PDB file of C-alpha atoms in Angstrom:
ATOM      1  CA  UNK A   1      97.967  15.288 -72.247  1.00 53.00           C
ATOM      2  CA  UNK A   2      95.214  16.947 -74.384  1.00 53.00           C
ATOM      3  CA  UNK A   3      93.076  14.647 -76.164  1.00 56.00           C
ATOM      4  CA  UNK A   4      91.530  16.422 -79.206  1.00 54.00           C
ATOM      5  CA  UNK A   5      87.264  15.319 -78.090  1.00 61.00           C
ATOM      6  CA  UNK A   6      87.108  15.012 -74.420  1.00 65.00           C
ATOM      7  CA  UNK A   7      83.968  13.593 -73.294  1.00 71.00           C
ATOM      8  CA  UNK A   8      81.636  16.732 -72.077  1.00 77.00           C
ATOM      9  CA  UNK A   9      81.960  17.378 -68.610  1.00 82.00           C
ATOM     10  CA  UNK A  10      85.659  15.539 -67.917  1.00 89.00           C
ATOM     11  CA  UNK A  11      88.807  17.366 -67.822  1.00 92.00           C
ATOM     12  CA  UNK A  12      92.458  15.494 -68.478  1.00 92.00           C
ATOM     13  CA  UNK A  13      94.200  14.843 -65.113  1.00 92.00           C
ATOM     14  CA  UNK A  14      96.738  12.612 -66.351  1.00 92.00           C
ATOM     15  CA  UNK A  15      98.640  11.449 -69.461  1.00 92.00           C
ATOM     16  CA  UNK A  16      97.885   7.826 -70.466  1.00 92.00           C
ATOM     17  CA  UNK A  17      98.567   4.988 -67.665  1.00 94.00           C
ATOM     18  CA  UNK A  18      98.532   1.351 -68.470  1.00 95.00           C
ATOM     19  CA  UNK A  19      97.466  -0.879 -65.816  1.00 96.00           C
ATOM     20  CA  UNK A  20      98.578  -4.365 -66.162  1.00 96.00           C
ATOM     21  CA  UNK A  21      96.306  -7.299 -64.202  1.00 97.00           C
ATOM     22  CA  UNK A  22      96.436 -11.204 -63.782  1.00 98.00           C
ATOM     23  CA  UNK A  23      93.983 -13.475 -62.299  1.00 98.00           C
ATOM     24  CA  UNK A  24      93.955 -16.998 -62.059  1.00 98.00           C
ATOM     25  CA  UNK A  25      90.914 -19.835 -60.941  1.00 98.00           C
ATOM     26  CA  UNK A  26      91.636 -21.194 -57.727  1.00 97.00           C
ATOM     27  CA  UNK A  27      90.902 -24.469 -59.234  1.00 98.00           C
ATOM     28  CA  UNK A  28      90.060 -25.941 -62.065  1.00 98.00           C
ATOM     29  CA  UNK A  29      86.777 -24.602 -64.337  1.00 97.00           C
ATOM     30  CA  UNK A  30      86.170 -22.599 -61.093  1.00 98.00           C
ATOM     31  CA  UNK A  31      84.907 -19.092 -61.592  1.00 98.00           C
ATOM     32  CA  UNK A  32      87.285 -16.724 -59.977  1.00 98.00           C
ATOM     33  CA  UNK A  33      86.942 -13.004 -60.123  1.00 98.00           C
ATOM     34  CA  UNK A  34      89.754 -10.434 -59.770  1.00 98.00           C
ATOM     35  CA  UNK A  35      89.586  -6.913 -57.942  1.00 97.00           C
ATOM     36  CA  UNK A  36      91.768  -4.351 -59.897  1.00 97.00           C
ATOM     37  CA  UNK A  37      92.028  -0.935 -57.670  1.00 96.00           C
ATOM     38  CA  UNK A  38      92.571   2.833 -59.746  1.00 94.00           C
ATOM     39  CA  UNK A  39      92.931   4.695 -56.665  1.00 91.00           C
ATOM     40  CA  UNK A  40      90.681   7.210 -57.901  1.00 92.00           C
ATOM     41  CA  UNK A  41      90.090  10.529 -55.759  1.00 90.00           C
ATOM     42  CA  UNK A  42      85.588  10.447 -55.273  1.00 89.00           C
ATOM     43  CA  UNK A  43      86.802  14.306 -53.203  1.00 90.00           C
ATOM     44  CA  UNK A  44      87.992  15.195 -56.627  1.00 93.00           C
ATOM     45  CA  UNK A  45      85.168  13.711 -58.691  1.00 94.00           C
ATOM     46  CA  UNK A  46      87.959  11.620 -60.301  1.00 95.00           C
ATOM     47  CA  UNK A  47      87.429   8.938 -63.205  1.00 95.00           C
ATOM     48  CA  UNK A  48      89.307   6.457 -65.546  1.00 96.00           C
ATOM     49  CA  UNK A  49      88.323   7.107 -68.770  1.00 94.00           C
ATOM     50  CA  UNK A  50      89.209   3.845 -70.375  1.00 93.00           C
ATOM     51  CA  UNK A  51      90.791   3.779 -74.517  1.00 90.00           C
ATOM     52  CA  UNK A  52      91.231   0.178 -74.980  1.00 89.00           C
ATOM     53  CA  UNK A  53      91.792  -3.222 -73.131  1.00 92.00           C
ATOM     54  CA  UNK A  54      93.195  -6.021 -74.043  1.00 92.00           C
ATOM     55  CA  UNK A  55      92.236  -9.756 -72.824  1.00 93.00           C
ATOM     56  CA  UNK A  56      95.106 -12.489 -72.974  1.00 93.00           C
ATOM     57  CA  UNK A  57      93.238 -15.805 -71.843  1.00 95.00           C
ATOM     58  CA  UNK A  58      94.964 -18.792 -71.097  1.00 95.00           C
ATOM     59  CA  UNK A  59      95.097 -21.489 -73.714  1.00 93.00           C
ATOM     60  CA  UNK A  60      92.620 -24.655 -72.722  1.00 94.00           C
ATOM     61  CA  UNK A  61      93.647 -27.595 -72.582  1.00 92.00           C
ATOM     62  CA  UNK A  62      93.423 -30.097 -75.053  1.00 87.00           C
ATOM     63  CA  UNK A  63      91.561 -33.293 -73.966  1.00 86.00           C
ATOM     64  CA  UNK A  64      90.289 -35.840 -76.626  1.00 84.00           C
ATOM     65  CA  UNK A  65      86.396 -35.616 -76.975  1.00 85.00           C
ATOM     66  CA  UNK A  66      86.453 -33.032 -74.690  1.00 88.00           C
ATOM     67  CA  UNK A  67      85.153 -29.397 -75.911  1.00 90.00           C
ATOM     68  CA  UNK A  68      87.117 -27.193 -73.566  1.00 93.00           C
ATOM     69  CA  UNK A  69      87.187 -23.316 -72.853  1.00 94.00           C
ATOM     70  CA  UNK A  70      89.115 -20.448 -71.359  1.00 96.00           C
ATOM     71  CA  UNK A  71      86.421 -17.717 -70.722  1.00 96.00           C
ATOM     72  CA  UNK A  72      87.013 -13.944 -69.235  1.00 97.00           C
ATOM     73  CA  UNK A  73      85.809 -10.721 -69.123  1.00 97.00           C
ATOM     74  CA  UNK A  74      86.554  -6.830 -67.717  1.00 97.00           C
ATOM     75  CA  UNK A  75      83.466  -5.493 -65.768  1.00 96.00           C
ATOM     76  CA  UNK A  76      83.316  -2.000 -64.118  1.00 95.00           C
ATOM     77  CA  UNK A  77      80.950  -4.025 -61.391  1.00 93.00           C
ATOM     78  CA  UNK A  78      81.791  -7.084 -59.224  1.00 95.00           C
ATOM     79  CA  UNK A  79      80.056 -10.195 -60.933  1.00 94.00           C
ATOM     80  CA  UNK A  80      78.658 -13.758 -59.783  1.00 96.00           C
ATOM     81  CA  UNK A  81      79.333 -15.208 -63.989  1.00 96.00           C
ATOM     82  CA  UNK A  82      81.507 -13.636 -66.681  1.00 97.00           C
ATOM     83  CA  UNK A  83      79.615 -10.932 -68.267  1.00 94.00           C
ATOM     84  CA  UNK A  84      79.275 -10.237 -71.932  1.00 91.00           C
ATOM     85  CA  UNK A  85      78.943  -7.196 -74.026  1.00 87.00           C
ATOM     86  CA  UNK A  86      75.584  -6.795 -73.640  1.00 90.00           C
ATOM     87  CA  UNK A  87      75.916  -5.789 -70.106  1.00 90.00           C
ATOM     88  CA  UNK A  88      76.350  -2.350 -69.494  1.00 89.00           C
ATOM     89  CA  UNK A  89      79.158  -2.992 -67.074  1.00 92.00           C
ATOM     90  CA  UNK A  90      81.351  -5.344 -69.236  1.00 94.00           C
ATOM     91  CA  UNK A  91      83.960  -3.805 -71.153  1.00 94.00           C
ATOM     92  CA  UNK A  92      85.785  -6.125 -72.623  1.00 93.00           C
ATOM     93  CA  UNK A  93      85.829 -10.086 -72.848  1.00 93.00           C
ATOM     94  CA  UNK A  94      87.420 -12.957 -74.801  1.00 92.00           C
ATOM     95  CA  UNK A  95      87.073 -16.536 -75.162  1.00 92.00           C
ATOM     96  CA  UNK A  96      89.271 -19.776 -76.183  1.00 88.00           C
ATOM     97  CA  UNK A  97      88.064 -22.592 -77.156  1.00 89.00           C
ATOM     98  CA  UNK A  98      89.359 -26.378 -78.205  1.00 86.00           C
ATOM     99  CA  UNK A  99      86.320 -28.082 -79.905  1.00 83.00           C
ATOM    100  CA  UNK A 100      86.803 -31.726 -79.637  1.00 81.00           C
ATOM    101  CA  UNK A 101      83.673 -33.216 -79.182  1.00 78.00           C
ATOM    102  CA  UNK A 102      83.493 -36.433 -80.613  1.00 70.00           C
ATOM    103  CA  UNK A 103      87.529 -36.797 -82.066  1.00 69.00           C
ATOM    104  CA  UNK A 104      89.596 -38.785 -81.178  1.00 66.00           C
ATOM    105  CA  UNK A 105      92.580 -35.888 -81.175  1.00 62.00           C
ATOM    106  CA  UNK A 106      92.658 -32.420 -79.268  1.00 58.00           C
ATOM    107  CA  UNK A 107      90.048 -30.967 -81.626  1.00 62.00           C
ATOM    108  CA  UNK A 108      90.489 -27.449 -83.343  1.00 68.00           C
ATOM    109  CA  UNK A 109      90.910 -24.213 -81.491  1.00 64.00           C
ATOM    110  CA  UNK A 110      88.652 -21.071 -81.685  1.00 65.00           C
ATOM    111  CA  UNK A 111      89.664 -17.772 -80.056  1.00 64.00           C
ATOM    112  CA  UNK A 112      86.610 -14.906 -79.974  1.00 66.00           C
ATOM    113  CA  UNK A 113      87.719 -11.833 -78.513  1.00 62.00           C
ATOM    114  CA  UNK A 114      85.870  -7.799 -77.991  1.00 62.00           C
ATOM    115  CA  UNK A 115      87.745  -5.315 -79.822  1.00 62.00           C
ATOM    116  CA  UNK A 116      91.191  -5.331 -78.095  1.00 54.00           C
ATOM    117  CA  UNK A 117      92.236  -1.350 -79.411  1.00 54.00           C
ATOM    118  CA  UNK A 118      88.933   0.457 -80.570  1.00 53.00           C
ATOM    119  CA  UNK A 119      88.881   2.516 -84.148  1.00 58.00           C
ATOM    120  CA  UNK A 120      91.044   5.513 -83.625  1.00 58.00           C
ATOM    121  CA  UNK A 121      87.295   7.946 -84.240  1.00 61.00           C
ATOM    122  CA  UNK A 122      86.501   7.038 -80.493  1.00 67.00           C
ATOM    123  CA  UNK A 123      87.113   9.232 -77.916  1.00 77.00           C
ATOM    124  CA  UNK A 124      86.573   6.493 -75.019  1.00 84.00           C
ATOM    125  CA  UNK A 125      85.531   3.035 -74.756  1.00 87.00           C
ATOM    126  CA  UNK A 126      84.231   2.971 -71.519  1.00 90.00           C
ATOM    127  CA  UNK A 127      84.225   5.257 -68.317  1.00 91.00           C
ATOM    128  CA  UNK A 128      85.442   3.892 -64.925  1.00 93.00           C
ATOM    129  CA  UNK A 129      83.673   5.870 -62.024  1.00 92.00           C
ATOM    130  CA  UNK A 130      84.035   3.829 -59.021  1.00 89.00           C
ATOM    131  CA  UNK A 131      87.512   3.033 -57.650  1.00 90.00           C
ATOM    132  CA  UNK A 132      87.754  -0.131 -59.233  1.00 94.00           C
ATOM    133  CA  UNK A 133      87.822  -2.600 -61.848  1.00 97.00           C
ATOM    134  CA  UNK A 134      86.966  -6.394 -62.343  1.00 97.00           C
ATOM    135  CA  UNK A 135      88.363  -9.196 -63.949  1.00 98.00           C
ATOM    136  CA  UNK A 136      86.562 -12.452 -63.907  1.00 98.00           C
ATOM    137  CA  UNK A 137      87.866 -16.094 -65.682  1.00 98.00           C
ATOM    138  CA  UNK A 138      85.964 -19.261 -66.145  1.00 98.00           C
ATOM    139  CA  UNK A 139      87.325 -22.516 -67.682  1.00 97.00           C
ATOM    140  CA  UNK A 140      85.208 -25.481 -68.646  1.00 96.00           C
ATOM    141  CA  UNK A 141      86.257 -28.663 -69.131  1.00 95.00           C
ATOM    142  CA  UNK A 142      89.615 -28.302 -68.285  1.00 96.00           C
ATOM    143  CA  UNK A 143      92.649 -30.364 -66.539  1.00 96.00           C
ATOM    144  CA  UNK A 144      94.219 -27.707 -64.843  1.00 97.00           C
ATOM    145  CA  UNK A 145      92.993 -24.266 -63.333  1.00 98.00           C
ATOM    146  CA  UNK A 146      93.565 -21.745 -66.135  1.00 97.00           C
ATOM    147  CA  UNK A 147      93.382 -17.638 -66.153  1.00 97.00           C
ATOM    148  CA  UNK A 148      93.981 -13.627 -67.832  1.00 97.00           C
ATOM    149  CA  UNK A 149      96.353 -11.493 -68.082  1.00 97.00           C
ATOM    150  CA  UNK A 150      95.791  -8.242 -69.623  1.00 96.00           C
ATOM    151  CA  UNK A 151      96.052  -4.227 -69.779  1.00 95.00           C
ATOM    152  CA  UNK A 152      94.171  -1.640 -69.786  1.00 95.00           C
ATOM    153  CA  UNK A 153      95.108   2.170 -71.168  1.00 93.00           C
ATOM    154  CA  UNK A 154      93.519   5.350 -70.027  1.00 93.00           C
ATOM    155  CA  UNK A 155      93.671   8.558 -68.415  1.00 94.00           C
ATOM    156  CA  UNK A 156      92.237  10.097 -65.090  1.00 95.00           C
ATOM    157  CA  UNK A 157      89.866  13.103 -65.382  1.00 94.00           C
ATOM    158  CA  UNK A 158      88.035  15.254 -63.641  1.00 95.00           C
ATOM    159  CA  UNK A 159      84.147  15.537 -64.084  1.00 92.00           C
ATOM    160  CA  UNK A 160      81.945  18.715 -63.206  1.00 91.00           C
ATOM    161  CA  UNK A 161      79.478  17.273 -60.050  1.00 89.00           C
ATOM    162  CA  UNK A 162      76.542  16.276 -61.910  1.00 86.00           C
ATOM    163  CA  UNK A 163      78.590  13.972 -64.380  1.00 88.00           C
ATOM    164  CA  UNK A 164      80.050  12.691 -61.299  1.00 87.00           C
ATOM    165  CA  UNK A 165      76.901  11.779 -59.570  1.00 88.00           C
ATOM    166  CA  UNK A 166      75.203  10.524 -62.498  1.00 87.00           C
ATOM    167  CA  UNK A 167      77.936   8.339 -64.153  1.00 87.00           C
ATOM    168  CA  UNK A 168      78.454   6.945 -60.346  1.00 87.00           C
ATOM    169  CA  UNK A 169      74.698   6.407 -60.096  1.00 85.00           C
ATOM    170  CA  UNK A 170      74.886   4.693 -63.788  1.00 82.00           C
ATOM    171  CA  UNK A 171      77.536   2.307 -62.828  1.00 79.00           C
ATOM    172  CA  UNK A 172      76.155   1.081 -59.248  1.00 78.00           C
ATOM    173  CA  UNK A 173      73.010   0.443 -60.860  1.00 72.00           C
ATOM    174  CA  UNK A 174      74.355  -1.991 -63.873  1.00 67.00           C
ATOM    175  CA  UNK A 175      75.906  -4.049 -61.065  1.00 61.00           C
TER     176      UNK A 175
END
């Protein structure tokens, strides 16, 4: 324990956890979301202050003519669509793709990803408030239903009342 720059208003709870997730489409290019739970204390004003995530998406398939795609993303909020970075509530997302439009083969594959580990100057990449996390998949144009595996690594802290309230208030409203 005892990060060097803790985010004002947090105090270290815990050493660093890794929490490991999977989620799957219940069929085929179906958009299926995962519910991840921290078990967070809200009595203690508890948080997950999150230091990097990484996305493993599962390889499309590879269809002739077909462009085909494995997308996902990490939200802090329950979503209707994968989310993208420019969300406030998406931390993390990555993307596979087989571009075979017009060949005759399987095409070429393409793999765009968030930052899986951030720089070592950031203190945090993101800061979990409510209990939970999400994990949403999406695959398009596949045979077969596809999905994520993945981890995330943080710690629990502790945050004085008003950071509570307002990084709670900040995250239900970016749902």
């Amino acid at each position: 324990m005892g990060h060097p720059i803790m985010p004002k208003g947090l105090k270290e709870t815990s050493s660093l956890i890794t929490i490991g997730f999977s989620v799957s489409e219940t069929a085929p290019n179906t958009f299926t979301q995962g519910r991840v739970d921290l078990q967070l204390n809200p009595l203690d004003n508890e948080v997950f202050v999150v230091q990097a995530i990484n996305l493993d998406p599962s390889t499309p398939d590879a269809v002739a003519g077909v462009n085909t795609r494995t997308n996902t993303s990490l939200t802090t909020t329950s979503r209707a669509a994968i989310g993208n970075l420019a969300d406030s509530a998406t931390l993390a997302n990555s993307q596979f793709s087989i571009m075979a439009a017009g060949l005759v083969d399987g095409g070429v594959g393409f793999q765009q990803a968030s930052m899986e580990t951030p720089p070592a100057a950031l203190e945090y990449i993101g800061i979990i408030s409510t209990n939970d996390f999400f994990v949403q998949v999406l695959g398009q144009g596949n045979l077969g239903a596809k999905g994520v595996s993945g981890k995330v690594y943080g710690y629990r802290a502790r945050a004085d009342a008003s950071v509570y309230a307002a990084l709670v208030q900040s995250e239900v409203l970016s749902a």
